[in-house]
Short mmCIF file of C-alpha atoms in Angstrom, two decimals:
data_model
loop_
_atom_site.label_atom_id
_atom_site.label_comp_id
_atom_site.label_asym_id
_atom_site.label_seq_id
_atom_site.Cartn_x
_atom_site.Cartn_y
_atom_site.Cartn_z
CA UNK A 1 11.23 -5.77 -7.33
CA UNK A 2 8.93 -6.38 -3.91
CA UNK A 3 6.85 -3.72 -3.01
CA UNK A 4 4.12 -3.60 -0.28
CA UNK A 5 1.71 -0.59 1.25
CA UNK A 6 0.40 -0.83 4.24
CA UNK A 7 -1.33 2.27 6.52
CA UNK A 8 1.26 3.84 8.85
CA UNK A 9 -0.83 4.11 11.70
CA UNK A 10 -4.41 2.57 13.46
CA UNK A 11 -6.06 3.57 16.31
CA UNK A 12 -8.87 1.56 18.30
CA UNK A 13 -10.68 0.78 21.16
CA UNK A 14 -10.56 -2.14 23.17
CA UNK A 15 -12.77 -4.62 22.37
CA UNK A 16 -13.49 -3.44 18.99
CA UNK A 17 -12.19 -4.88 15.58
CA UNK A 18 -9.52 -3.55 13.30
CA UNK A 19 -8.51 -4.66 9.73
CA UNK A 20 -4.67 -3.77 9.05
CA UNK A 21 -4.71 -4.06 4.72
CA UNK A 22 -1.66 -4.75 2.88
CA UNK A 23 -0.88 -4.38 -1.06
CA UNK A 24 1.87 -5.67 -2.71
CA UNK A 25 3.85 -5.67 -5.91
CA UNK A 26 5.79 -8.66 -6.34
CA UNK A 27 7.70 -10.43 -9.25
CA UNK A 28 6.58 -14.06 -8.42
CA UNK A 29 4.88 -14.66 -5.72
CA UNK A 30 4.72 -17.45 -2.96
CA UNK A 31 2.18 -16.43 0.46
CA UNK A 32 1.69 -12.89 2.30
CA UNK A 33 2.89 -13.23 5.90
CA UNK A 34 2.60 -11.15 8.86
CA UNK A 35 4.87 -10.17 12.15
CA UNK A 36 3.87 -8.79 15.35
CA UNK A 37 6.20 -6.44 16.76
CA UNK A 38 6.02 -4.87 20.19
CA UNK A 39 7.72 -1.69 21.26
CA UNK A 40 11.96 -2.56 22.11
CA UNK A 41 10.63 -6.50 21.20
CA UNK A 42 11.65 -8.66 18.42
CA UNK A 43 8.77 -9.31 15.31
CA UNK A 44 6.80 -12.49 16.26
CA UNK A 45 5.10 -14.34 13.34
CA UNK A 46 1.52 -14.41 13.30
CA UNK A 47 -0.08 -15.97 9.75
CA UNK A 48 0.77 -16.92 6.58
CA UNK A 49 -1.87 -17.21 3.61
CA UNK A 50 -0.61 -18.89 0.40
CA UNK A 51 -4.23 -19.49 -1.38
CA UNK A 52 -7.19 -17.11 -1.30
CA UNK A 53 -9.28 -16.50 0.90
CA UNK A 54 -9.17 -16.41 5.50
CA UNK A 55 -6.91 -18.18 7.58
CA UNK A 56 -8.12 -17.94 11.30
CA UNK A 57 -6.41 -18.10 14.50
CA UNK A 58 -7.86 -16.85 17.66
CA UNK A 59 -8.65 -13.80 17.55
CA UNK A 60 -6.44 -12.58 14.47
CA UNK A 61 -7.68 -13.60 10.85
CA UNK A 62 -5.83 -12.93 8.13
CA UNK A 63 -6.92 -12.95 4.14
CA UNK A 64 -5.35 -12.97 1.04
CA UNK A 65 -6.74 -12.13 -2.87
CA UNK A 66 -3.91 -12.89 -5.30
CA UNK A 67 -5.63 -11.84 -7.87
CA UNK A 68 -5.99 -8.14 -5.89
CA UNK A 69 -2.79 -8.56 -4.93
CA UNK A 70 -4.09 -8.10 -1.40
CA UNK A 71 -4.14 -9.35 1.90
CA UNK A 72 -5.38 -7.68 5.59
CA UNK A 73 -4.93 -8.49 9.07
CA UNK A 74 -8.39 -8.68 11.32
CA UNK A 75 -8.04 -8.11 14.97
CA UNK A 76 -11.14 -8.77 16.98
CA UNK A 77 -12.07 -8.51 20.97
CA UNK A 78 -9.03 -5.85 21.09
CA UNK A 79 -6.86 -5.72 23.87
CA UNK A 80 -4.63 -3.24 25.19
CA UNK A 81 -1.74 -5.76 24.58
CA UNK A 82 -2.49 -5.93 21.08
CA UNK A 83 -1.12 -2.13 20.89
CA UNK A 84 2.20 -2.94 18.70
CA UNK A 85 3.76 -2.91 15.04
CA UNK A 86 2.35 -4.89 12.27
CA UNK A 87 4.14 -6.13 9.29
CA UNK A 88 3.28 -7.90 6.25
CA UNK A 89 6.13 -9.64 4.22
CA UNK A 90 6.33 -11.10 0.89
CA UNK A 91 9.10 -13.37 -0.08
CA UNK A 92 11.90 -11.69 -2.60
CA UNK A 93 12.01 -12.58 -6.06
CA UNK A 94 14.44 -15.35 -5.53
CA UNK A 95 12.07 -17.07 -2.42
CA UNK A 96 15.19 -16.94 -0.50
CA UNK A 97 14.33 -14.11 2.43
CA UNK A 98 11.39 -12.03 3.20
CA UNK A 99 10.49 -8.21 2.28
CA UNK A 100 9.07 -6.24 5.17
CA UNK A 101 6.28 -3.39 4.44
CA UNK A 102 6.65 -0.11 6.27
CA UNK A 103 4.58 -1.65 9.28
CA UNK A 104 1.61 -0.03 11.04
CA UNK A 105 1.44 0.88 14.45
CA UNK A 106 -1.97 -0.28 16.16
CA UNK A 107 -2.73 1.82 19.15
CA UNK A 108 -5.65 0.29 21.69
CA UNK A 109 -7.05 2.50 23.93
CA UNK A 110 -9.41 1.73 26.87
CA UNK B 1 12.97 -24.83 22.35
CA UNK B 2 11.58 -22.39 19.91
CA UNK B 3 14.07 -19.81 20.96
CA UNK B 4 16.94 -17.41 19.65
CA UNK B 5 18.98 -15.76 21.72
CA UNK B 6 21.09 -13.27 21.31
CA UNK B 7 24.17 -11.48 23.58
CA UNK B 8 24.25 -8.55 24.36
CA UNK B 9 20.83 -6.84 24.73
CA UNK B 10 22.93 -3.61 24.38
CA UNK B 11 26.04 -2.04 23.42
CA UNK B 12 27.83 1.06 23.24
CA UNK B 13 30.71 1.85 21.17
CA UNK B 14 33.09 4.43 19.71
CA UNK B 15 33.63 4.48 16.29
CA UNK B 16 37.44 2.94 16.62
CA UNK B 17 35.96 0.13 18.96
CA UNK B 18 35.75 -3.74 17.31
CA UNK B 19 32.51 -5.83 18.93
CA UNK B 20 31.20 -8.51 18.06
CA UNK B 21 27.47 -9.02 18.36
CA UNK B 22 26.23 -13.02 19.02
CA UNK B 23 23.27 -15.37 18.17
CA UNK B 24 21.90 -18.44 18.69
CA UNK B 25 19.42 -21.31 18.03
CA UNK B 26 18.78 -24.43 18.85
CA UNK B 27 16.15 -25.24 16.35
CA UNK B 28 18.09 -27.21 13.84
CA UNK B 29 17.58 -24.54 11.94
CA UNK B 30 19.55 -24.24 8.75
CA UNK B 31 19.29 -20.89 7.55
CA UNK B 32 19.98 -17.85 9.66
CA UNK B 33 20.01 -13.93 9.63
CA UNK B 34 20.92 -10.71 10.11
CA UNK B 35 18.55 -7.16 10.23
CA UNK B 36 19.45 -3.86 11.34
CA UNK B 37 16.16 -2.08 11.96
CA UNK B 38 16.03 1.60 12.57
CA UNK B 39 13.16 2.81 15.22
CA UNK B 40 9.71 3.04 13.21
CA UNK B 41 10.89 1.13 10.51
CA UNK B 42 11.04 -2.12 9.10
CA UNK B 43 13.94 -4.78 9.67
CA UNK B 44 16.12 -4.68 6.77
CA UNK B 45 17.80 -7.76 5.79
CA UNK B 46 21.51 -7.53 6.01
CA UNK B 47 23.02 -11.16 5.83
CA UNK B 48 21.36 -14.66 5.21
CA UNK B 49 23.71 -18.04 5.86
CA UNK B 50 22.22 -21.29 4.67
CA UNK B 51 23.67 -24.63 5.86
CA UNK B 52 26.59 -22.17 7.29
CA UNK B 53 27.42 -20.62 4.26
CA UNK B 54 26.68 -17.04 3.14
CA UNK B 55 24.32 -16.85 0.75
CA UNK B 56 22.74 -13.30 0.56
CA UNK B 57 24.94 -9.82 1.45
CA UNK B 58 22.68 -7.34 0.57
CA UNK B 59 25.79 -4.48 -0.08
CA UNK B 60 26.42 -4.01 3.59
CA UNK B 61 29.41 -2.10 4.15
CA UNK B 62 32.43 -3.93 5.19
CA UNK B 63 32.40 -2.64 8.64
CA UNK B 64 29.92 -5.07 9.56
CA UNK B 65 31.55 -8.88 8.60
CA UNK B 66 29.44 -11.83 9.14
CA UNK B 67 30.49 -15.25 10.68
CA UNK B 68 28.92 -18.89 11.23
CA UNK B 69 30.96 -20.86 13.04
CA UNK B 70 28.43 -24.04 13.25
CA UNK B 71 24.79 -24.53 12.37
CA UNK B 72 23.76 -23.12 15.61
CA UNK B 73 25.98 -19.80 16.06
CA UNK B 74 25.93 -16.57 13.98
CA UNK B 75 28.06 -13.47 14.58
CA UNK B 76 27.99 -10.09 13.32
CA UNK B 77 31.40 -8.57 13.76
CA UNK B 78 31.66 -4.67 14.12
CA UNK B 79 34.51 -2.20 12.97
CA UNK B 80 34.78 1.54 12.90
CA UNK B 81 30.91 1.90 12.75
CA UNK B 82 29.39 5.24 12.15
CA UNK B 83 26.85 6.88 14.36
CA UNK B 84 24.30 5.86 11.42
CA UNK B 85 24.89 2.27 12.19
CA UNK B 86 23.51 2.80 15.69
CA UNK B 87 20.11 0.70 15.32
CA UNK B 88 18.32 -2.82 16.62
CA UNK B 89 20.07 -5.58 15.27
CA UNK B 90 17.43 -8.37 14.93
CA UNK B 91 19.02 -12.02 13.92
CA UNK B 92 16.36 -14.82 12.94
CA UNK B 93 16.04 -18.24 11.66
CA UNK B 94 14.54 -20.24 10.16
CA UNK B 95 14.30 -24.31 8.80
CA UNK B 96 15.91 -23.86 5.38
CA UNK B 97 16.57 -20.15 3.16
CA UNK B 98 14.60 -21.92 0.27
CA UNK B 99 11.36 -22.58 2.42
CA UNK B 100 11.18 -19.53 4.60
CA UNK B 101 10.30 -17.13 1.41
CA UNK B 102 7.65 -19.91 1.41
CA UNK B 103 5.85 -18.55 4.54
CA UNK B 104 8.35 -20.85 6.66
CA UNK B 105 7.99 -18.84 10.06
CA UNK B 106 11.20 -16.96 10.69
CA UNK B 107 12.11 -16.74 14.57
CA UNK B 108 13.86 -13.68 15.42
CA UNK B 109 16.36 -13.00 18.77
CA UNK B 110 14.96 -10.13 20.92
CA UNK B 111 17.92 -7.84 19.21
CA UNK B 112 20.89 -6.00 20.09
CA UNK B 113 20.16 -2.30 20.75
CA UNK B 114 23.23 -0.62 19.05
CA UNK B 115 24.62 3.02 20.02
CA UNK B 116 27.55 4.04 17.89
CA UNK B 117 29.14 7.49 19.50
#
């Protein structure tokens, strides 16, 4: 089956950078994404790596090693709005629907 | 119009109640679902419907029956919940079920928040 560990919880300030790592156990695998999720919101997609290596957009990067079977989120110039739940998902075995990890809550403090 | 909407934003109901909880897109989206997601957790995929048939039931209970009236419309029809069921219920789409394990972006409703009393 799809498994994936991520840390539970992050804390920053603003302005600083945060990396959000995620490992995974998968049988087959297609691309590590991730979701944004803010408190009572629904999960917003952020990134999606297929290959190795960084994918940047904006301020969030996000990097894959498939043969680590691992992937992070990078958060830079924090803001207080970035405070929210972040999920990385594999694909299930079949490719058909995506497996959530646990999440990790990011708080940003001033 | 990247959006999905979904009706109603909350709901109460007793455990004899039916409901009926509704979504839709107007993507041209072909594949669409259903998660419950409990507070601090992940959403947990209930129901997947590609080209408006269902294709995944991951062993919900029959309480909660699934319907996809037309490419565009998905509902998520309640009876005799429990007070476990109470939860967000998230649906989301995406351009086809065999692409979006692909890193296809899945668009998710802002959720029904469910109370079951």
């Amino acid at each position: 089956g799809q498994s994936l560990e991520q840390p539970s919880e992050v804390t920053a300030v603003e302005g600083a950078i945060v990396q959000i790592n995620c490992t995974y156990q998968t049988s087959g695998f297609y691309g590590l994404s991730w979701y944004q999720q803010h408190d009572g919101g629904a999960p917003t997609f952020l990134s999606y790596n297929a290959l190795d290596g960084l994918e940047e957009t904006g301020r969030f990067s996000s990097f894959l090693s498939r043969s680590d079977s691992y992937g992070y989120l990078l958060l830079q110039e924090l803001q207080m709005k970035d405070s929210a739940s972040y999920f990385c998902a594999v694909p299930n075995q079949a490719g058909t629907a995506l497996i959530f990890g646990k999440g990790t809550t990011l708080s940003v403090s001033s | 119009d990247t959006e999905v909407t979904q009706t109603p934003k909350h709901l109460v109901m007793g455990m004899t109640n039916k409901k009926s909880l509704k979504c839709e897109q107007h993507m041209g989206h072909r594949a669409m679902y259903w998660y419950k997601q409990k507070a601090k957790k992940p959403p947990e995929l209930m129901f997947v419907y590609s080209y408006e048939k269902l294709s995944i039931n991951e062993s919900v209970p029959s309480r909660f029956s699934p319907e996809c009236p037309n490419s565009s419309l998905l509902n998520l029809h309640l009876h005799a919940l429990q007070p476990e069921d109470s939860a967000l219920y998230l649906c989301a789409s995406s351009p086809s079920q065999r692409t979006s394990g692909r890193g296809e972006t899945q668009y998710f409703g802002p959720g029904t928040r469910l109370l079951v009393l």
